[in-house]
PDB file of C-alpha atoms in Angstrom:
ATOM      1  CA  GLU A   1      97.540  31.796 -18.025  1.00  0.00           C
ATOM      2  CA  ALA A   2      96.629  28.260 -16.991  1.00  0.00           C
ATOM      3  CA  GLY A   3      93.400  27.891 -15.095  1.00  0.00           C
ATOM      4  CA  VAL A   4      92.534  25.698 -12.157  1.00  0.00           C
ATOM      5  CA  THR A   5      92.968  22.050 -13.012  1.00  0.00           C
ATOM      6  CA  GLN A   6      91.540  19.002 -11.323  1.00  0.00           C
ATOM      7  CA  PHE A   7      92.344  15.330 -11.574  1.00  0.00           C
ATOM      8  CA  PRO A   8      90.725  12.963 -12.267  1.00  0.00           C
ATOM      9  CA  SER A   9      87.759  14.260 -14.194  1.00  0.00           C
ATOM     10  CA  HIS A  10      85.733  11.200 -13.258  1.00  0.00           C
ATOM     11  CA  SER A  11      86.147   8.522 -10.623  1.00  0.00           C
ATOM     12  CA  VAL A  12      83.987   5.477 -10.024  1.00  0.00           C
ATOM     13  CA  ILE A  13      84.708   3.509  -6.889  1.00  0.00           C
ATOM     14  CA  GLU A  14      82.973   1.042  -4.634  1.00  0.00           C
ATOM     15  CA  LYS A  15      81.718   1.814  -1.186  1.00  0.00           C
ATOM     16  CA  GLY A  16      84.505   1.404   1.330  1.00  0.00           C
ATOM     17  CA  GLN A  17      87.298   2.255  -1.064  1.00  0.00           C
ATOM     18  CA  THR A  18      89.557   5.289  -0.895  1.00  0.00           C
ATOM     19  CA  VAL A  19      89.724   8.064  -3.448  1.00  0.00           C
ATOM     20  CA  THR A  20      92.065  11.027  -3.687  1.00  0.00           C
ATOM     21  CA  LEU A  21      91.159  14.075  -5.708  1.00  0.00           C
ATOM     22  CA  ARG A  22      93.754  16.605  -6.757  1.00  0.00           C
ATOM     23  CA  CYS A  23      93.524  20.321  -7.474  1.00  0.00           C
ATOM     24  CA  ASP A  24      96.172  22.558  -8.972  1.00  0.00           C
ATOM     25  CA  PRO A  25      95.297  26.222  -8.433  1.00  0.00           C
ATOM     26  CA  ILE A  26      96.268  29.151 -10.578  1.00  0.00           C
ATOM     27  CA  SER A  27      99.903  29.963  -9.921  1.00  0.00           C
ATOM     28  CA  GLY A  28     100.300  32.634  -7.264  1.00  0.00           C
ATOM     29  CA  HIS A  29      96.843  32.193  -5.766  1.00  0.00           C
ATOM     30  CA  ASP A  30      97.128  31.873  -2.003  1.00  0.00           C
ATOM     31  CA  ASN A  31      93.481  30.940  -1.494  1.00  0.00           C
ATOM     32  CA  LEU A  32      92.249  27.484  -2.444  1.00  0.00           C
ATOM     33  CA  TYR A  33      88.731  26.193  -1.870  1.00  0.00           C
ATOM     34  CA  TRP A  34      86.933  22.898  -2.162  1.00  0.00           C
ATOM     35  CA  TYR A  35      83.210  22.724  -2.876  1.00  0.00           C
ATOM     36  CA  ARG A  36      80.872  19.830  -3.547  1.00  0.00           C
ATOM     37  CA  ARG A  37      77.631  19.490  -5.448  1.00  0.00           C
ATOM     38  CA  VAL A  38      75.484  16.509  -4.686  1.00  0.00           C
ATOM     39  CA  MET A  39      73.086  15.749  -7.530  1.00  0.00           C
ATOM     40  CA  GLY A  40      70.191  18.161  -7.714  1.00  0.00           C
ATOM     41  CA  LYS A  41      71.373  20.263  -4.829  1.00  0.00           C
ATOM     42  CA  GLU A  42      73.349  23.445  -4.375  1.00  0.00           C
ATOM     43  CA  ILE A  43      77.107  23.728  -4.507  1.00  0.00           C
ATOM     44  CA  LYS A  44      78.319  23.602  -0.924  1.00  0.00           C
ATOM     45  CA  PHE A  45      81.519  24.891   0.590  1.00  0.00           C
ATOM     46  CA  LEU A  46      83.833  22.306   2.119  1.00  0.00           C
ATOM     47  CA  LEU A  47      86.976  24.146   3.130  1.00  0.00           C
ATOM     48  CA  HIS A  48      89.353  27.012   2.464  1.00  0.00           C
ATOM     49  CA  PHE A  49      93.149  27.038   2.516  1.00  0.00           C
ATOM     50  CA  VAL A  50      95.312  30.109   2.738  1.00  0.00           C
ATOM     51  CA  LYS A  51      98.641  28.907   1.467  1.00  0.00           C
ATOM     52  CA  GLU A  52      99.212  25.644   3.332  1.00  0.00           C
ATOM     53  CA  SER A  53      96.973  26.456   6.306  1.00  0.00           C
ATOM     54  CA  LYS A  54      93.330  25.498   6.715  1.00  0.00           C
ATOM     55  CA  GLN A  55      91.503  28.775   7.187  1.00  0.00           C
ATOM     56  CA  ASP A  56      88.005  27.352   7.391  1.00  0.00           C
ATOM     57  CA  GLU A  57      86.980  23.690   7.291  1.00  0.00           C
ATOM     58  CA  SER A  58      83.476  24.180   8.600  1.00  0.00           C
ATOM     59  CA  GLY A  59      81.918  22.537   5.559  1.00  0.00           C
ATOM     60  CA  MET A  60      83.735  19.221   5.769  1.00  0.00           C
ATOM     61  CA  PRO A  61      81.021  16.578   6.214  1.00  0.00           C
ATOM     62  CA  ASN A  62      82.860  14.244   8.611  1.00  0.00           C
ATOM     63  CA  ASN A  63      86.254  12.781   9.452  1.00  0.00           C
ATOM     64  CA  ARG A  64      86.255  10.522   6.410  1.00  0.00           C
ATOM     65  CA  PHE A  65      87.325  13.590   4.447  1.00  0.00           C
ATOM     66  CA  LEU A  66      90.906  14.810   4.674  1.00  0.00           C
ATOM     67  CA  ALA A  67      92.257  17.776   2.759  1.00  0.00           C
ATOM     68  CA  GLU A  68      95.883  18.795   2.463  1.00  0.00           C
ATOM     69  CA  ARG A  69      97.776  21.471   0.638  1.00  0.00           C
ATOM     70  CA  THR A  70     101.413  20.601   0.465  1.00  0.00           C
ATOM     71  CA  GLY A  71     103.719  23.610   0.455  1.00  0.00           C
ATOM     72  CA  GLY A  72     100.850  25.892  -0.366  1.00  0.00           C
ATOM     73  CA  THR A  73     100.648  24.698  -3.959  1.00  0.00           C
ATOM     74  CA  TYR A  74      98.379  21.870  -5.077  1.00  0.00           C
ATOM     75  CA  SER A  75      95.769  20.344  -2.814  1.00  0.00           C
ATOM     76  CA  THR A  76      94.389  16.857  -2.341  1.00  0.00           C
ATOM     77  CA  LEU A  77      91.063  15.774  -0.941  1.00  0.00           C
ATOM     78  CA  LYS A  78      90.947  12.198   0.261  1.00  0.00           C
ATOM     79  CA  VAL A  79      87.777  10.320   1.057  1.00  0.00           C
ATOM     80  CA  GLN A  80      88.366   7.221   3.154  1.00  0.00           C
ATOM     81  CA  PRO A  81      86.312   5.081   3.286  1.00  0.00           C
ATOM     82  CA  ALA A  82      83.900   6.334   0.644  1.00  0.00           C
ATOM     83  CA  GLU A  83      80.158   6.045   1.214  1.00  0.00           C
ATOM     84  CA  LEU A  84      77.291   6.193  -1.282  1.00  0.00           C
ATOM     85  CA  GLU A  85      76.304   9.693  -0.176  1.00  0.00           C
ATOM     86  CA  ASP A  86      79.736  11.014  -1.108  1.00  0.00           C
ATOM     87  CA  SER A  87      78.807  10.833  -4.779  1.00  0.00           C
ATOM     88  CA  GLY A  88      78.739  14.202  -6.479  1.00  0.00           C
ATOM     89  CA  VAL A  89      80.900  16.728  -8.262  1.00  0.00           C
ATOM     90  CA  TYR A  90      83.825  18.118  -6.314  1.00  0.00           C
ATOM     91  CA  PHE A  91      84.934  21.571  -7.399  1.00  0.00           C
ATOM     92  CA  CYS A  92      88.143  23.321  -6.567  1.00  0.00           C
ATOM     93  CA  ALA A  93      88.586  27.069  -6.847  1.00  0.00           C
ATOM     94  CA  SER A  94      91.423  29.479  -6.237  1.00  0.00           C
ATOM     95  CA  SER A  95      91.700  33.218  -5.741  1.00  0.00           C
ATOM     96  CA  GLN A  96      93.905  36.069  -4.725  1.00  0.00           C
ATOM     97  CA  GLY A  97      90.986  38.289  -3.699  1.00  0.00           C
ATOM     98  CA  PHE A  98      87.261  37.659  -3.608  1.00  0.00           C
ATOM     99  CA  LYS A  99      86.934  36.553  -7.224  1.00  0.00           C
ATOM    100  CA  GLN A 100      87.204  32.779  -7.323  1.00  0.00           C
ATOM    101  CA  PHE A 101      88.256  30.823 -10.397  1.00  0.00           C
ATOM    102  CA  PHE A 102      86.835  27.343 -10.622  1.00  0.00           C
ATOM    103  CA  GLY A 103      88.221  24.124 -11.976  1.00  0.00           C
ATOM    104  CA  PRO A 104      86.210  21.719 -14.131  1.00  0.00           C
ATOM    105  CA  GLY A 105      85.300  19.511 -11.197  1.00  0.00           C
ATOM    106  CA  THR A 106      85.755  15.824 -10.448  1.00  0.00           C
ATOM    107  CA  ARG A 107      82.653  13.686 -10.770  1.00  0.00           C
ATOM    108  CA  LEU A 108      82.800  11.029  -8.067  1.00  0.00           C
ATOM    109  CA  THR A 109      80.476   8.056  -8.193  1.00  0.00           C
ATOM    110  CA  VAL A 110      80.409   5.659  -5.266  1.00  0.00           C
ATOM    111  CA  LEU A 111      78.684   2.355  -6.039  1.00  0.00           C
TER     112      LEU A 111
ATOM    113  CA  ALA B   1      73.230  30.625   8.662  1.00  0.00           C
ATOM    114  CA  GLN B   2      73.103  32.525   5.438  1.00  0.00           C
ATOM    115  CA  SER B   3      71.177  31.088   2.515  1.00  0.00           C
ATOM    116  CA  VAL B   4      70.673  31.872  -1.131  1.00  0.00           C
ATOM    117  CA  SER B   5      67.409  31.237  -2.902  1.00  0.00           C
ATOM    118  CA  GLN B   6      66.996  31.079  -6.658  1.00  0.00           C
ATOM    119  CA  HIS B   7      63.410  31.376  -7.744  1.00  0.00           C
ATOM    120  CA  ASN B   8      63.378  29.083 -10.743  1.00  0.00           C
ATOM    121  CA  HIS B   9      64.764  25.608 -11.193  1.00  0.00           C
ATOM    122  CA  HIS B  10      64.373  25.475 -14.975  1.00  0.00           C
ATOM    123  CA  VAL B  11      63.542  28.217 -17.440  1.00  0.00           C
ATOM    124  CA  ILE B  12      62.778  27.574 -21.094  1.00  0.00           C
ATOM    125  CA  LEU B  13      62.549  30.416 -23.561  1.00  0.00           C
ATOM    126  CA  SER B  14      62.980  31.265 -27.213  1.00  0.00           C
ATOM    127  CA  GLU B  15      65.814  33.199 -28.778  1.00  0.00           C
ATOM    128  CA  ALA B  16      65.426  36.955 -28.512  1.00  0.00           C
ATOM    129  CA  ALA B  17      63.224  36.650 -25.446  1.00  0.00           C
ATOM    130  CA  SER B  18      64.185  38.534 -22.303  1.00  0.00           C
ATOM    131  CA  LEU B  19      65.542  36.667 -19.324  1.00  0.00           C
ATOM    132  CA  GLU B  20      65.303  37.485 -15.653  1.00  0.00           C
ATOM    133  CA  LEU B  21      66.503  35.112 -12.949  1.00  0.00           C
ATOM    134  CA  GLY B  22      65.639  35.879  -9.375  1.00  0.00           C
ATOM    135  CA  CYS B  23      68.026  35.556  -6.450  1.00  0.00           C
ATOM    136  CA  ASN B  24      67.405  36.403  -2.813  1.00  0.00           C
ATOM    137  CA  TYR B  25      69.744  35.929   0.077  1.00  0.00           C
ATOM    138  CA  SER B  26      69.414  35.977   3.805  1.00  0.00           C
ATOM    139  CA  TYR B  27      72.257  37.713   5.543  1.00  0.00           C
ATOM    140  CA  GLY B  28      72.075  40.891   7.549  1.00  0.00           C
ATOM    141  CA  GLY B  29      75.552  42.245   7.013  1.00  0.00           C
ATOM    142  CA  THR B  30      77.603  43.437   4.090  1.00  0.00           C
ATOM    143  CA  VAL B  31      77.989  40.884   1.351  1.00  0.00           C
ATOM    144  CA  ASN B  32      79.622  40.383  -1.987  1.00  0.00           C
ATOM    145  CA  LEU B  33      77.263  39.061  -4.662  1.00  0.00           C
ATOM    146  CA  PHE B  34      78.042  36.974  -7.717  1.00  0.00           C
ATOM    147  CA  TRP B  35      76.436  35.256 -10.648  1.00  0.00           C
ATOM    148  CA  TYR B  36      78.303  32.279 -12.056  1.00  0.00           C
ATOM    149  CA  VAL B  37      77.429  30.351 -15.203  1.00  0.00           C
ATOM    150  CA  GLN B  38      78.283  26.829 -16.278  1.00  0.00           C
ATOM    151  CA  TYR B  39      77.903  26.166 -19.987  1.00  0.00           C
ATOM    152  CA  PRO B  40      77.550  22.524 -21.012  1.00  0.00           C
ATOM    153  CA  GLY B  41      80.870  20.755 -20.577  1.00  0.00           C
ATOM    154  CA  GLN B  42      82.654  23.835 -19.276  1.00  0.00           C
ATOM    155  CA  HIS B  43      83.929  25.237 -15.985  1.00  0.00           C
ATOM    156  CA  LEU B  44      81.942  27.479 -13.716  1.00  0.00           C
ATOM    157  CA  GLN B  45      82.810  30.999 -14.754  1.00  0.00           C
ATOM    158  CA  LEU B  46      82.023  34.390 -13.322  1.00  0.00           C
ATOM    159  CA  LEU B  47      79.340  36.375 -15.155  1.00  0.00           C
ATOM    160  CA  LEU B  48      79.372  39.413 -12.912  1.00  0.00           C
ATOM    161  CA  LYS B  49      79.917  40.553  -9.360  1.00  0.00           C
ATOM    162  CA  TYR B  50      78.842  43.283  -6.988  1.00  0.00           C
ATOM    163  CA  PHE B  51      81.027  44.486  -4.160  1.00  0.00           C
ATOM    164  CA  SER B  52      79.931  48.092  -3.682  1.00  0.00           C
ATOM    165  CA  GLY B  53      78.956  51.231  -5.580  1.00  0.00           C
ATOM    166  CA  ASP B  54      76.468  51.350  -8.452  1.00  0.00           C
ATOM    167  CA  PRO B  55      73.862  48.665  -7.733  1.00  0.00           C
ATOM    168  CA  LEU B  56      73.378  48.005 -11.443  1.00  0.00           C
ATOM    169  CA  VAL B  57      76.237  45.798 -12.511  1.00  0.00           C
ATOM    170  CA  LYS B  58      77.129  44.865 -16.053  1.00  0.00           C
ATOM    171  CA  GLY B  59      78.839  41.596 -16.810  1.00  0.00           C
ATOM    172  CA  ILE B  60      80.015  39.600 -19.758  1.00  0.00           C
ATOM    173  CA  LYS B  61      77.893  38.548 -22.731  1.00  0.00           C
ATOM    174  CA  GLY B  62      75.301  41.268 -22.251  1.00  0.00           C
ATOM    175  CA  PHE B  63      74.191  40.221 -18.774  1.00  0.00           C
ATOM    176  CA  GLU B  64      73.450  42.658 -15.995  1.00  0.00           C
ATOM    177  CA  ALA B  65      72.247  42.361 -12.428  1.00  0.00           C
ATOM    178  CA  GLU B  66      70.657  44.755  -9.984  1.00  0.00           C
ATOM    179  CA  PHE B  67      71.358  44.725  -6.284  1.00  0.00           C
ATOM    180  CA  ILE B  68      68.366  45.865  -4.226  1.00  0.00           C
ATOM    181  CA  LYS B  69      69.541  46.007  -0.651  1.00  0.00           C
ATOM    182  CA  SER B  70      66.091  46.506   0.871  1.00  0.00           C
ATOM    183  CA  LYS B  71      64.850  43.346  -0.818  1.00  0.00           C
ATOM    184  CA  PHE B  72      68.032  41.302  -0.301  1.00  0.00           C
ATOM    185  CA  SER B  73      67.899  40.573  -4.001  1.00  0.00           C
ATOM    186  CA  PHE B  74      70.385  40.342  -6.845  1.00  0.00           C
ATOM    187  CA  ASN B  75      68.430  39.489  -9.970  1.00  0.00           C
ATOM    188  CA  LEU B  76      70.124  38.662 -13.249  1.00  0.00           C
ATOM    189  CA  ARG B  77      68.813  39.995 -16.552  1.00  0.00           C
ATOM    190  CA  LYS B  78      69.502  39.839 -20.242  1.00  0.00           C
ATOM    191  CA  PRO B  79      67.282  41.730 -22.699  1.00  0.00           C
ATOM    192  CA  SER B  80      67.605  39.285 -25.581  1.00  0.00           C
ATOM    193  CA  VAL B  81      68.923  35.755 -25.155  1.00  0.00           C
ATOM    194  CA  GLN B  82      70.723  33.635 -27.694  1.00  0.00           C
ATOM    195  CA  TRP B  83      70.866  29.886 -28.110  1.00  0.00           C
ATOM    196  CA  SER B  84      74.416  30.034 -26.710  1.00  0.00           C
ATOM    197  CA  ASP B  85      73.047  31.270 -23.376  1.00  0.00           C
ATOM    198  CA  THR B  86      71.811  27.764 -22.646  1.00  0.00           C
ATOM    199  CA  ALA B  87      73.544  26.963 -19.382  1.00  0.00           C
ATOM    200  CA  GLU B  88      73.106  26.618 -15.646  1.00  0.00           C
ATOM    201  CA  TYR B  89      73.232  29.861 -13.683  1.00  0.00           C
ATOM    202  CA  PHE B  90      74.209  30.159 -10.043  1.00  0.00           C
ATOM    203  CA  CYS B  91      73.758  33.045  -7.682  1.00  0.00           C
ATOM    204  CA  ALA B  92      76.334  33.179  -4.890  1.00  0.00           C
ATOM    205  CA  VAL B  93      77.026  35.295  -1.849  1.00  0.00           C
ATOM    206  CA  ASN B  94      79.902  35.750   0.520  1.00  0.00           C
ATOM    207  CA  PRO B  95      79.903  37.933   3.604  1.00  0.00           C
ATOM    208  CA  ARG B  96      83.450  38.999   2.854  1.00  0.00           C
ATOM    209  CA  ASP B  97      84.936  35.945   4.487  1.00  0.00           C
ATOM    210  CA  TYR B  98      85.785  34.320   1.183  1.00  0.00           C
ATOM    211  CA  LYS B  99      83.620  31.198   1.244  1.00  0.00           C
ATOM    212  CA  LEU B 100      80.757  31.284  -1.230  1.00  0.00           C
ATOM    213  CA  SER B 101      77.190  30.234  -0.485  1.00  0.00           C
ATOM    214  CA  PHE B 102      75.429  29.191  -3.661  1.00  0.00           C
ATOM    215  CA  GLY B 103      71.827  28.961  -4.691  1.00  0.00           C
ATOM    216  CA  ALA B 104      70.560  25.695  -6.124  1.00  0.00           C
ATOM    217  CA  GLY B 105      71.080  26.866  -9.694  1.00  0.00           C
ATOM    218  CA  THR B 106      68.717  27.639 -12.553  1.00  0.00           C
ATOM    219  CA  THR B 107      68.947  25.707 -15.798  1.00  0.00           C
ATOM    220  CA  VAL B 108      68.185  27.959 -18.744  1.00  0.00           C
ATOM    221  CA  THR B 109      67.284  26.359 -22.057  1.00  0.00           C
ATOM    222  CA  VAL B 110      67.069  28.658 -25.060  1.00  0.00           C
ATOM    223  CA  ARG B 111      65.235  27.257 -28.059  1.00  0.00           C
ATOM    224  CA  ALA B 112      66.440  28.368 -31.466  1.00  0.00           C
TER     225      ALA B 112
END
């Protein structure tokens, strides 16, 4: 069974640019989550989709972040415009129940 | 807001030594508890979980954790570590609403 995949694995952009991260969950998983880890700090929840609907987006930092989940399959997280403090590792996870399976993460560096 | 506290930022020990990583959480209701591990260059993966029942939970690779409700703790243990246990370990909690709250992580370095 394929795991959660994320693309790209690394992204280096300049402040003010736009970046789009993609997550492909495990097939059949209705729940999809985005988390972020800023260097040296804890992994923090960003948002939770159930199928194509946003169930909980309480962790989204501000309106520069936009998440979508087209047709309840893959999800994208767009940061526009990117700021220096957006640097970190962005994790995606999926689940059917409470056990979440994580992707490898996307390391975003904003210069 | 709920929080998760991991007692150690970095632990260094020798092979065959015993390991115990502390985790405390602040949340008054019923929670699910997890330990995740990230080996160098790999995904976060689940070591073990506690939902209900026996508070002593056994996970993969010889790890176990004990849930002590009165202390709001979920400490991870392994009697004898191996070099391959070098990794970062994360305690996580969810109050049964799916989103996970993580501790800051503990880096464990096992010297051969």
